[in-house]
Amino acid sequence: MDDTTKLLLRAARGEAVPHAPVWFMRQAGRSLPEYRALRADIGMLESCRRPDLVCEITLQPVRRHGVDAAILFSDIVVPLQAAGIDLDIVAGTGPVVANPVRTMADVEEIRELDPAAVGFVAEAIRLLLAELDRTALIGFAGAPFTLASYLVEGGPSRHHAKTKALMYGAPDVWHALCAALADITRTFLQVQVDAGVDAIQLFDSWAGALSEADYRRYVLPHSRAVLGGIVGKIPKIHFGVGTAELLPAMSEAGVDVIGVDWRTPLDVAAGRVPGKSLQGNLDPCVLLAPWEVVEQEARRVLAEGTKAHGHIFNLGHGVLPETDPDMLTRLVDLIHST
Ligand code: CP3
């Protein structure tokens, strides 16, 4: 394989790499003072709709840390808002939905996503591709279960109780909701693929709330419809938190790379999803400890990652806002020199 191929793509395919590629979930955001300065007077969702800002915020961690991949600055609720759902992102809380979805009539109100309604995302990707050279650009979306959890609860929740009540109590409504969300998500990802992203990541952050049997019954068919419906040969990464028991099922959704949180060592995860590359999985809280601890844990993750088909170094979940950005830069340097 031609050695100008971006490292992230080579690791995703399980090809030899000089060092593991590294990027961080939520690398663009509140751990960076330059991000906070840009966002001082502008709402989260408004900033996502401005291609110039999306481009700048996406590039900030690339310039600062020298990561091997940029993740498009956006949010999982962006395509829902573009499809006409009344919601906002409230600082310190997360997504808040004006009229939670609870009945079949509510589901029937959900419209399809017109690709033109997310034209600002395609435009931002065009700006980014002109700036990025060897750095891969990752597009992303939220998976049907995680999106449904926000729509049904009306906002973030601890136990996803209303979501599960709908899933168990009204499976016809549940499946109709997830089918509508799968359609929106597939369209949103296809817009990003057509605009030229190098890889996509489907976040099913909260899927770990389910048993494997329920995941297979209520969620997997919809995630598979999203990923199986994407036209284009790009690596597909699938990630959730607390998914140790779900890794084999998630790997059946049509993915090349499985994201793993910090609870499952990568060598153990590798045994559960043979033939798939892995992404992860340093505990984001480790970055709040002294550098010696970060280095030791990062070396452990790298060593365990050698057991996988391919390994993309990342955290086990997003960068915490209180993280010292210099820790991230040092960590990138360590990964690149190992
Ligand atoms: O750097 C990157 O990773 C790209 C940007 C990105 C954001 N959201 C920006 C954001 C990505 C990949 C997401 C995905 C996302 N959004 C997920 C899946 C990833 C995960 O963390 O599990 C989820 C569940 C959401 C929903 C959401 N949006 C939450 C829970 C929050 C946090 C609320 C808070 O303030 O604690 C948001 C808001 C959000 N999305 C922010 C950013 C930078 C913070 C907004 C701000 O700066 O005011």
mmCIF file of C-alpha atoms and ligand atoms in Angstrom:
data_model
loop_
_atom_site.group_PDB
_atom_site.id
_atom_site.type_symbol
_atom_site.label_atom_id
_atom_site.label_comp_id
_atom_site.label_asym_id
_atom_site.label_seq_id
_atom_site.Cartn_x
_atom_site.Cartn_y
_atom_site.Cartn_z
ATOM 1 C CA MET A 1 0.000 0.000 0.000
ATOM 2 C CA ASP A 2 1.254 3.422 -0.998
ATOM 3 C CA ASP A 3 2.753 5.028 2.086
ATOM 4 C CA THR A 4 1.070 8.365 1.458
ATOM 5 C CA THR A 5 -2.212 6.729 2.474
ATOM 6 C CA LYS A 6 -3.399 8.380 5.664
ATOM 7 C CA LEU A 7 -2.342 6.426 8.740
ATOM 8 C CA LEU A 8 -5.859 6.247 10.128
ATOM 9 C CA LEU A 9 -7.070 4.496 6.983
ATOM 10 C CA ARG A 10 -4.194 2.032 7.065
ATOM 11 C CA ALA A 11 -4.817 1.136 10.708
ATOM 12 C CA ALA A 12 -8.551 0.834 10.027
ATOM 13 C CA ARG A 13 -7.764 -1.773 7.354
ATOM 14 C CA GLY A 14 -5.295 -3.576 9.595
ATOM 15 C CA GLU A 15 -2.269 -2.659 7.445
ATOM 16 C CA ALA A 16 1.226 -2.052 8.839
ATOM 17 C CA VAL A 17 1.803 1.447 10.242
ATOM 18 C CA PRO A 18 5.010 3.139 11.548
ATOM 19 C CA HIS A 19 3.105 4.086 14.720
ATOM 20 C CA ALA A 20 -0.526 3.966 15.837
ATOM 21 C CA PRO A 21 -2.564 6.883 14.494
ATOM 22 C CA VAL A 22 -4.033 8.980 17.305
ATOM 23 C CA TRP A 23 -6.962 11.375 17.710
ATOM 24 C CA PHE A 24 -9.301 12.137 20.609
ATOM 25 C CA MET A 25 -13.058 12.065 20.800
ATOM 26 C CA ARG A 26 -14.224 15.591 21.717
ATOM 27 C CA GLN A 27 -10.768 16.957 20.865
ATOM 28 C CA ALA A 28 -12.460 20.045 19.389
ATOM 29 C CA GLY A 29 -14.062 21.748 22.307
ATOM 30 C CA ARG A 30 -14.015 22.947 25.819
ATOM 31 C CA SER A 31 -10.532 21.811 26.832
ATOM 32 C CA LEU A 32 -9.104 24.423 24.426
ATOM 33 C CA PRO A 33 -8.945 28.139 25.361
ATOM 34 C CA GLU A 34 -8.958 29.079 21.664
ATOM 35 C CA TYR A 35 -12.269 27.200 21.308
ATOM 36 C CA ARG A 36 -13.811 28.939 24.320
ATOM 37 C CA ALA A 37 -12.725 32.307 22.920
ATOM 38 C CA LEU A 38 -14.351 31.614 19.538
ATOM 39 C CA ARG A 39 -17.551 30.318 21.109
ATOM 40 C CA ALA A 40 -17.859 33.115 23.711
ATOM 41 C CA ASP A 41 -20.781 34.900 22.037
ATOM 42 C CA ILE A 42 -22.241 32.218 19.835
ATOM 43 C CA GLY A 43 -24.599 29.327 20.566
ATOM 44 C CA MET A 44 -23.423 25.746 20.032
ATOM 45 C CA LEU A 45 -25.873 24.862 17.254
ATOM 46 C CA GLU A 46 -25.417 28.207 15.551
ATOM 47 C CA SER A 47 -21.657 27.627 15.469
ATOM 48 C CA CYS A 48 -22.278 24.213 13.868
ATOM 49 C CA ARG A 49 -24.194 25.896 11.020
ATOM 50 C CA ARG A 50 -21.354 28.303 10.127
ATOM 51 C CA PRO A 51 -18.830 26.624 7.802
ATOM 52 C CA ASP A 52 -16.071 29.131 8.593
ATOM 53 C CA LEU A 53 -16.378 28.436 12.333
ATOM 54 C CA VAL A 54 -16.735 24.676 11.843
ATOM 55 C CA CYS A 55 -13.559 24.683 9.777
ATOM 56 C CA GLU A 56 -11.607 26.742 12.299
ATOM 57 C CA ILE A 57 -12.764 24.771 15.375
ATOM 58 C CA THR A 58 -12.110 21.439 13.630
ATOM 59 C CA LEU A 59 -8.544 22.560 12.816
ATOM 60 C CA GLN A 60 -7.698 23.883 16.298
ATOM 61 C CA PRO A 61 -6.734 20.505 17.824
ATOM 62 C CA VAL A 62 -4.897 19.491 14.641
ATOM 63 C CA ARG A 63 -2.679 22.577 14.841
ATOM 64 C CA ARG A 64 -2.174 22.331 18.584
ATOM 65 C CA HIS A 65 -1.654 18.598 19.085
ATOM 66 C CA GLY A 66 -0.656 17.260 15.655
ATOM 67 C CA VAL A 67 -3.281 14.508 15.823
ATOM 68 C CA ASP A 68 -3.594 12.129 12.850
ATOM 69 C CA ALA A 69 -7.296 12.800 12.385
ATOM 70 C CA ALA A 70 -9.644 15.746 12.622
ATOM 71 C CA ILE A 71 -13.246 15.149 13.640
ATOM 72 C CA LEU A 72 -15.755 17.463 12.061
ATOM 73 C CA PHE A 73 -17.040 19.982 14.604
ATOM 74 C CA SER A 74 -20.773 19.328 14.836
ATOM 75 C CA ASP A 75 -23.159 17.493 17.145
ATOM 76 C CA ILE A 76 -25.335 14.409 16.939
ATOM 77 C CA VAL A 77 -28.492 16.548 17.143
ATOM 78 C CA VAL A 78 -27.556 18.758 14.152
ATOM 79 C CA PRO A 79 -29.367 16.573 11.560
ATOM 80 C CA LEU A 80 -32.429 16.329 13.824
ATOM 81 C CA GLN A 81 -32.702 20.099 14.002
ATOM 82 C CA ALA A 82 -32.130 20.304 10.234
ATOM 83 C CA ALA A 83 -35.028 17.852 9.776
ATOM 84 C CA GLY A 84 -37.272 20.274 11.652
ATOM 85 C CA ILE A 85 -37.215 18.950 15.235
ATOM 86 C CA ASP A 86 -37.392 21.771 17.798
ATOM 87 C CA LEU A 87 -34.359 21.327 20.068
ATOM 88 C CA ASP A 88 -31.356 23.171 21.436
ATOM 89 C CA ILE A 89 -28.061 22.419 23.161
ATOM 90 C CA VAL A 90 -27.982 24.009 26.586
ATOM 91 C CA ALA A 91 -24.503 24.724 27.961
ATOM 92 C CA GLY A 92 -23.655 22.385 30.832
ATOM 93 C CA THR A 93 -26.730 20.215 30.181
ATOM 94 C CA GLY A 94 -26.671 18.955 26.598
ATOM 95 C CA PRO A 95 -29.455 18.506 24.054
ATOM 96 C CA VAL A 96 -32.948 19.586 25.167
ATOM 97 C CA VAL A 97 -35.992 18.666 23.042
ATOM 98 C CA ALA A 98 -39.079 20.925 23.125
ATOM 99 C CA ASN A 99 -41.671 18.193 22.447
ATOM 100 C CA PRO A 100 -40.443 14.735 23.472
ATOM 101 C CA VAL A 101 -41.458 11.849 21.197
ATOM 102 C CA ARG A 102 -43.721 9.351 23.006
ATOM 103 C CA THR A 103 -46.489 8.202 20.618
ATOM 104 C CA MET A 104 -46.936 6.962 17.050
ATOM 105 C CA ALA A 105 -48.467 10.351 16.196
ATOM 106 C CA ASP A 106 -45.244 12.014 17.437
ATOM 107 C CA VAL A 107 -43.153 9.665 15.283
ATOM 108 C CA GLU A 108 -45.284 10.406 12.219
ATOM 109 C CA GLU A 109 -44.434 14.107 12.634
ATOM 110 C CA ILE A 110 -40.729 13.409 12.077
ATOM 111 C CA ARG A 111 -39.752 14.468 8.578
ATOM 112 C CA GLU A 112 -37.018 13.105 6.335
ATOM 113 C CA LEU A 113 -33.744 15.011 6.158
ATOM 114 C CA ASP A 114 -33.337 17.029 2.968
ATOM 115 C CA PRO A 115 -29.597 16.925 2.174
ATOM 116 C CA ALA A 116 -29.800 20.613 1.226
ATOM 117 C CA ALA A 117 -30.783 21.392 4.846
ATOM 118 C CA VAL A 118 -27.276 20.303 5.932
ATOM 119 C CA GLY A 119 -25.500 21.975 3.012
ATOM 120 C CA PHE A 120 -23.460 23.920 5.597
ATOM 121 C CA VAL A 121 -21.814 20.628 6.620
ATOM 122 C CA ALA A 122 -20.806 19.822 3.037
ATOM 123 C CA GLU A 123 -19.464 23.358 2.682
ATOM 124 C CA ALA A 124 -17.420 23.051 5.905
ATOM 125 C CA ILE A 125 -15.959 19.749 4.675
ATOM 126 C CA ARG A 126 -14.909 21.414 1.403
ATOM 127 C CA LEU A 127 -13.119 24.150 3.354
ATOM 128 C CA LEU A 128 -11.427 21.549 5.565
ATOM 129 C CA LEU A 129 -10.226 19.341 2.732
ATOM 130 C CA ALA A 130 -8.399 22.354 1.291
ATOM 131 C CA GLU A 131 -6.526 22.733 4.613
ATOM 132 C CA LEU A 132 -5.863 19.142 5.661
ATOM 133 C CA ASP A 133 -3.073 17.194 4.033
ATOM 134 C CA ARG A 134 -2.003 13.916 5.687
ATOM 135 C CA THR A 135 -4.559 14.382 8.455
ATOM 136 C CA ALA A 136 -7.686 12.280 7.965
ATOM 137 C CA LEU A 137 -11.084 13.944 8.291
ATOM 138 C CA ILE A 138 -13.701 11.959 10.222
ATOM 139 C CA GLY A 139 -17.396 12.650 9.733
ATOM 140 C CA PHE A 140 -19.892 11.394 12.298
ATOM 141 C CA ALA A 141 -23.479 10.948 13.381
ATOM 142 C CA GLY A 142 -25.423 9.632 16.353
ATOM 143 C CA ALA A 143 -26.863 6.121 16.065
ATOM 144 C CA PRO A 144 -30.647 5.563 16.259
ATOM 145 C CA PHE A 145 -30.678 4.359 19.891
ATOM 146 C CA THR A 146 -28.671 7.280 21.269
ATOM 147 C CA LEU A 147 -30.667 9.817 19.222
ATOM 148 C CA ALA A 148 -33.931 8.168 20.305
ATOM 149 C CA SER A 149 -32.871 8.415 23.941
ATOM 150 C CA TYR A 150 -32.627 12.233 23.667
ATOM 151 C CA LEU A 151 -35.903 12.529 21.743
ATOM 152 C CA VAL A 152 -37.895 10.292 24.087
ATOM 153 C CA GLU A 153 -36.429 11.604 27.359
ATOM 154 C CA GLY A 154 -36.489 15.202 26.143
ATOM 155 C CA GLY A 155 -32.861 15.611 27.261
ATOM 156 C CA PRO A 156 -29.961 13.765 28.873
ATOM 157 C CA SER A 157 -30.928 11.042 31.356
ATOM 158 C CA ARG A 158 -29.244 8.635 33.686
ATOM 159 C CA HIS A 159 -31.240 5.442 33.270
ATOM 160 C CA HIS A 160 -32.962 6.035 29.911
ATOM 161 C CA ALA A 161 -36.127 4.902 31.696
ATOM 162 C CA LYS A 162 -38.683 6.518 29.376
ATOM 163 C CA THR A 163 -36.723 5.317 26.358
ATOM 164 C CA LYS A 164 -36.720 1.730 27.590
ATOM 165 C CA ALA A 165 -40.363 1.957 28.662
ATOM 166 C CA LEU A 166 -41.263 2.872 25.073
ATOM 167 C CA MET A 167 -38.977 0.174 23.657
ATOM 168 C CA TYR A 168 -40.487 -2.598 25.811
ATOM 169 C CA GLY A 169 -44.030 -1.231 26.036
ATOM 170 C CA ALA A 170 -44.687 -0.086 22.480
ATOM 171 C CA PRO A 171 -42.245 -1.890 20.200
ATOM 172 C CA ASP A 172 -44.144 -0.783 17.078
ATOM 173 C CA VAL A 173 -43.665 2.890 18.018
ATOM 174 C CA TRP A 174 -40.059 2.185 18.970
ATOM 175 C CA HIS A 175 -39.188 0.527 15.670
ATOM 176 C CA ALA A 176 -40.968 3.254 13.676
ATOM 177 C CA LEU A 177 -38.993 5.906 15.578
ATOM 178 C CA CYS A 178 -35.657 4.153 15.064
ATOM 179 C CA ALA A 179 -36.421 3.578 11.367
ATOM 180 C CA ALA A 180 -37.083 7.318 10.918
ATOM 181 C CA LEU A 181 -33.876 8.168 12.794
ATOM 182 C CA ALA A 182 -31.869 5.615 10.798
ATOM 183 C CA ASP A 183 -33.059 7.293 7.618
ATOM 184 C CA ILE A 184 -32.048 10.782 8.837
ATOM 185 C CA THR A 185 -28.682 9.486 10.043
ATOM 186 C CA ARG A 186 -27.929 7.630 6.822
ATOM 187 C CA THR A 187 -28.701 10.767 4.781
ATOM 188 C CA PHE A 188 -26.545 12.909 7.092
ATOM 189 C CA LEU A 189 -23.588 10.524 6.808
ATOM 190 C CA GLN A 190 -24.000 10.217 3.044
ATOM 191 C CA VAL A 191 -23.794 14.021 2.702
ATOM 192 C CA GLN A 192 -20.475 13.888 4.587
ATOM 193 C CA VAL A 193 -19.147 10.951 2.539
ATOM 194 C CA ASP A 194 -20.133 12.651 -0.730
ATOM 195 C CA ALA A 195 -18.376 15.838 0.415
ATOM 196 C CA GLY A 196 -15.172 13.821 0.886
ATOM 197 C CA VAL A 197 -14.604 12.786 4.521
ATOM 198 C CA ASP A 198 -12.034 9.970 4.883
ATOM 199 C CA ALA A 199 -13.908 7.915 7.474
ATOM 200 C CA ILE A 200 -17.111 8.057 9.492
ATOM 201 C CA GLN A 201 -17.861 7.291 13.118
ATOM 202 C CA LEU A 202 -21.317 6.269 14.299
ATOM 203 C CA PHE A 203 -21.705 7.166 17.981
ATOM 204 C CA ASP A 204 -24.058 4.911 19.917
ATOM 205 C CA SER A 205 -22.827 6.401 23.171
ATOM 206 C CA TRP A 206 -25.619 5.071 25.376
ATOM 207 C CA ALA A 207 -26.156 1.600 23.840
ATOM 208 C CA GLY A 208 -24.287 0.087 26.804
ATOM 209 C CA ALA A 209 -27.494 0.567 28.813
ATOM 210 C CA LEU A 210 -28.923 -2.511 27.043
ATOM 211 C CA SER A 211 -28.417 -6.261 27.355
ATOM 212 C CA GLU A 212 -27.035 -8.013 24.312
ATOM 213 C CA ALA A 213 -30.395 -9.666 23.605
ATOM 214 C CA ASP A 214 -32.259 -6.355 23.717
ATOM 215 C CA TYR A 215 -29.540 -4.633 21.684
ATOM 216 C CA ARG A 216 -29.877 -7.286 18.979
ATOM 217 C CA ARG A 217 -33.657 -7.067 18.979
ATOM 218 C CA TYR A 218 -34.304 -3.337 19.298
ATOM 219 C CA VAL A 219 -31.179 -1.563 18.046
ATOM 220 C CA LEU A 220 -28.856 -3.572 15.793
ATOM 221 C CA PRO A 221 -31.231 -3.742 12.772
ATOM 222 C CA HIS A 222 -31.469 0.061 12.744
ATOM 223 C CA SER A 223 -27.733 0.690 13.131
ATOM 224 C CA ARG A 224 -27.164 -1.872 10.383
ATOM 225 C CA ALA A 225 -29.621 -0.001 8.133
ATOM 226 C CA VAL A 226 -27.567 3.178 8.641
ATOM 227 C CA LEU A 227 -24.148 1.687 7.990
ATOM 228 C CA GLY A 228 -25.263 -0.755 5.307
ATOM 229 C CA GLY A 229 -26.978 2.082 3.442
ATOM 230 C CA ILE A 230 -23.872 4.248 3.032
ATOM 231 C CA VAL A 231 -22.583 4.341 -0.546
ATOM 232 C CA GLY A 232 -18.800 4.660 -0.739
ATOM 233 C CA LYS A 233 -15.766 2.677 0.336
ATOM 234 C CA ILE A 234 -14.653 4.422 3.505
ATOM 235 C CA PRO A 235 -13.830 2.939 6.903
ATOM 236 C CA LYS A 236 -16.713 2.909 9.352
ATOM 237 C CA ILE A 237 -16.051 3.239 13.084
ATOM 238 C CA HIS A 238 -18.737 2.343 15.637
ATOM 239 C CA PHE A 239 -18.464 3.403 19.284
ATOM 240 C CA GLY A 240 -20.421 3.196 22.508
ATOM 241 C CA VAL A 241 -19.704 3.460 26.246
ATOM 242 C CA GLY A 242 -20.033 0.441 28.552
ATOM 243 C CA THR A 243 -20.372 -1.925 25.603
ATOM 244 C CA ALA A 244 -18.061 -4.768 26.706
ATOM 245 C CA GLU A 245 -20.889 -7.303 26.338
ATOM 246 C CA LEU A 246 -22.120 -5.735 23.083
ATOM 247 C CA LEU A 247 -18.859 -5.661 21.120
ATOM 248 C CA PRO A 248 -19.584 -8.793 19.032
ATOM 249 C CA ALA A 249 -23.131 -7.618 18.246
ATOM 250 C CA MET A 250 -21.992 -4.082 17.406
ATOM 251 C CA SER A 251 -19.337 -5.499 15.100
ATOM 252 C CA GLU A 252 -22.158 -7.070 13.061
ATOM 253 C CA ALA A 253 -23.594 -3.650 12.176
ATOM 254 C CA GLY A 254 -21.307 -3.364 9.145
ATOM 255 C CA VAL A 255 -18.180 -1.779 10.597
ATOM 256 C CA ASP A 256 -14.419 -1.862 10.070
ATOM 257 C CA VAL A 257 -13.391 -0.433 13.443
ATOM 258 C CA ILE A 258 -14.933 -0.857 16.888
ATOM 259 C CA GLY A 259 -14.438 1.855 19.484
ATOM 260 C CA VAL A 260 -13.847 0.469 22.980
ATOM 261 C CA ASP A 261 -14.192 2.323 26.280
ATOM 262 C CA TRP A 262 -11.605 2.015 29.071
ATOM 263 C CA ARG A 263 -13.386 -0.844 30.872
ATOM 264 C CA THR A 264 -12.319 -3.546 28.407
ATOM 265 C CA PRO A 265 -8.588 -4.049 27.729
ATOM 266 C CA LEU A 266 -7.926 -3.953 23.989
ATOM 267 C CA ASP A 267 -6.433 -7.450 23.941
ATOM 268 C CA VAL A 268 -9.650 -8.790 25.486
ATOM 269 C CA ALA A 269 -11.755 -6.743 23.037
ATOM 270 C CA ALA A 270 -9.656 -8.090 20.149
ATOM 271 C CA GLY A 271 -10.626 -11.619 21.137
ATOM 272 C CA ARG A 272 -14.298 -10.636 21.057
ATOM 273 C CA VAL A 273 -14.262 -9.062 17.577
ATOM 274 C CA PRO A 274 -11.711 -10.969 15.500
ATOM 275 C CA GLY A 275 -10.829 -9.306 12.194
ATOM 276 C CA LYS A 276 -11.959 -5.836 13.276
ATOM 277 C CA SER A 277 -9.598 -2.992 14.044
ATOM 278 C CA LEU A 278 -10.005 -1.323 17.437
ATOM 279 C CA GLN A 279 -10.063 2.304 18.540
ATOM 280 C CA GLY A 280 -9.369 3.398 22.087
ATOM 281 C CA ASN A 281 -9.132 3.278 25.023
ATOM 282 C CA LEU A 282 -7.263 5.372 27.614
ATOM 283 C CA ASP A 283 -9.541 6.444 30.470
ATOM 284 C CA PRO A 284 -10.066 10.220 29.937
ATOM 285 C CA CYS A 285 -9.648 10.692 33.712
ATOM 286 C CA VAL A 286 -6.069 9.391 33.505
ATOM 287 C CA LEU A 287 -5.216 12.685 31.786
ATOM 288 C CA LEU A 288 -5.955 14.450 35.075
ATOM 289 C CA ALA A 289 -3.108 12.509 36.782
ATOM 290 C CA PRO A 290 0.639 13.329 36.607
ATOM 291 C CA TRP A 291 2.409 12.700 33.281
ATOM 292 C CA GLU A 292 4.237 9.567 34.551
ATOM 293 C CA VAL A 293 0.851 7.899 35.060
ATOM 294 C CA VAL A 294 -0.402 9.017 31.641
ATOM 295 C CA GLU A 295 2.726 7.603 30.000
ATOM 296 C CA GLN A 296 2.496 4.280 31.797
ATOM 297 C CA GLU A 297 -1.203 3.844 30.966
ATOM 298 C CA ALA A 298 -0.720 4.930 27.347
ATOM 299 C CA ARG A 299 2.086 2.372 26.915
ATOM 300 C CA ARG A 300 -0.190 -0.321 28.344
ATOM 301 C CA VAL A 301 -2.961 0.620 25.892
ATOM 302 C CA LEU A 302 -0.487 0.536 22.991
ATOM 303 C CA ALA A 303 0.844 -2.875 24.044
ATOM 304 C CA GLU A 304 -2.666 -4.317 24.375
ATOM 305 C CA GLY A 305 -3.591 -2.728 21.043
ATOM 306 C CA THR A 306 -0.918 -4.749 19.234
ATOM 307 C CA LYS A 307 -3.210 -7.794 19.701
ATOM 308 C CA ALA A 308 -5.863 -6.175 17.499
ATOM 309 C CA HIS A 309 -6.193 -6.441 13.706
ATOM 310 C CA GLY A 310 -5.330 -2.712 13.647
ATOM 311 C CA HIS A 311 -5.243 -0.052 16.367
ATOM 312 C CA ILE A 312 -6.229 3.622 16.353
ATOM 313 C CA PHE A 313 -5.211 5.236 19.650
ATOM 314 C CA ASN A 314 -7.951 7.287 21.313
ATOM 315 C CA LEU A 315 -9.523 7.823 24.701
ATOM 316 C CA GLY A 316 -12.241 5.513 25.997
ATOM 317 C CA HIS A 317 -14.699 8.450 25.737
ATOM 318 C CA GLY A 318 -14.483 12.192 25.115
ATOM 319 C CA VAL A 319 -11.861 14.616 26.423
ATOM 320 C CA LEU A 320 -13.056 16.111 29.717
ATOM 321 C CA PRO A 321 -13.331 19.927 29.710
ATOM 322 C CA GLU A 322 -10.896 20.245 32.644
ATOM 323 C CA THR A 323 -8.100 18.419 30.785
ATOM 324 C CA ASP A 324 -4.830 20.323 30.421
ATOM 325 C CA PRO A 325 -4.368 20.589 26.629
ATOM 326 C CA ASP A 326 -0.583 20.192 27.044
ATOM 327 C CA MET A 327 -1.188 16.655 28.337
ATOM 328 C CA LEU A 328 -2.895 15.826 25.052
ATOM 329 C CA THR A 329 -0.007 17.272 23.030
ATOM 330 C CA ARG A 330 2.525 15.253 25.056
ATOM 331 C CA LEU A 331 0.420 12.147 24.629
ATOM 332 C CA VAL A 332 0.334 12.576 20.841
ATOM 333 C CA ASP A 333 4.143 12.954 20.835
ATOM 334 C CA LEU A 334 4.490 9.776 22.910
ATOM 335 C CA ILE A 335 2.252 7.758 20.564
ATOM 336 C CA HIS A 336 4.112 9.072 17.510
ATOM 337 C CA SER A 337 7.495 8.107 18.948
ATOM 338 C CA THR A 338 6.481 4.623 20.105
HETATM 339 O O1 CP3 B 1 -14.313 17.115 19.007
HETATM 340 C C1 CP3 B 1 -15.252 16.371 18.680
HETATM 341 O O2 CP3 B 1 -15.360 15.213 19.108
HETATM 342 C C2 CP3 B 1 -16.263 16.900 17.670
HETATM 343 C C3 CP3 B 1 -17.409 17.490 18.210
HETATM 344 C C4 CP3 B 1 -18.543 16.725 18.879
HETATM 345 C C5 CP3 B 1 -19.474 17.420 19.692
HETATM 346 N N1 CP3 B 1 -20.469 16.565 20.029
HETATM 347 C C6 CP3 B 1 -19.378 18.842 20.031
HETATM 348 C C7 CP3 B 1 -20.053 19.303 21.261
HETATM 349 C C8 CP3 B 1 -18.959 15.402 18.802
HETATM 350 C C9 CP3 B 1 -18.303 14.226 18.095
HETATM 351 C C10 CP3 B 1 -20.194 15.314 19.522
HETATM 352 C C11 CP3 B 1 -20.989 14.077 19.620
HETATM 353 C C12 CP3 B 1 -21.998 13.965 20.669
HETATM 354 N N2 CP3 B 1 -22.900 14.913 21.097
HETATM 355 C C13 CP3 B 1 -22.291 12.750 21.339
HETATM 356 C C14 CP3 B 1 -21.589 11.454 21.090
HETATM 357 C C15 CP3 B 1 -20.244 11.455 21.706
HETATM 358 C C16 CP3 B 1 -20.228 11.234 23.169
HETATM 359 O O3 CP3 B 1 -19.728 12.120 23.889
HETATM 360 O O4 CP3 B 1 -20.684 10.175 23.616
HETATM 361 C C17 CP3 B 1 -23.346 13.001 22.232
HETATM 362 C C18 CP3 B 1 -23.957 12.006 23.178
HETATM 363 C C19 CP3 B 1 -23.729 14.360 22.070
HETATM 364 C C20 CP3 B 1 -24.823 15.090 22.762
HETATM 365 C C21 CP3 B 1 -24.255 16.231 23.522
HETATM 366 N N3 CP3 B 1 -23.919 17.453 22.951
HETATM 367 C C22 CP3 B 1 -23.845 16.264 24.877
HETATM 368 C C23 CP3 B 1 -24.041 15.143 25.865
HETATM 369 C C24 CP3 B 1 -23.251 17.533 25.108
HETATM 370 C C25 CP3 B 1 -22.558 18.011 26.356
HETATM 371 C C26 CP3 B 1 -23.328 18.923 27.191
HETATM 372 C C27 CP3 B 1 -22.367 19.638 28.152
HETATM 373 O O5 CP3 B 1 -22.230 20.862 28.021
HETATM 374 O O6 CP3 B 1 -21.743 18.958 28.973
HETATM 375 C C28 CP3 B 1 -23.330 18.245 23.887
HETATM 376 C C29 CP3 B 1 -22.821 19.598 23.635
HETATM 377 C C30 CP3 B 1 -21.559 19.672 22.863
HETATM 378 N N4 CP3 B 1 -21.300 18.970 21.724
HETATM 379 C C31 CP3 B 1 -20.459 20.501 23.150
HETATM 380 C C32 CP3 B 1 -19.518 20.294 22.144
HETATM 381 C C33 CP3 B 1 -18.179 20.980 21.970
HETATM 382 C C34 CP3 B 1 -20.388 21.464 24.311
HETATM 383 C C35 CP3 B 1 -21.079 22.729 23.914
HETATM 384 C C36 CP3 B 1 -20.378 23.916 24.432
HETATM 385 O O7 CP3 B 1 -19.153 24.083 24.218
HETATM 386 O O8 CP3 B 1 -21.091 24.740 25.015
#
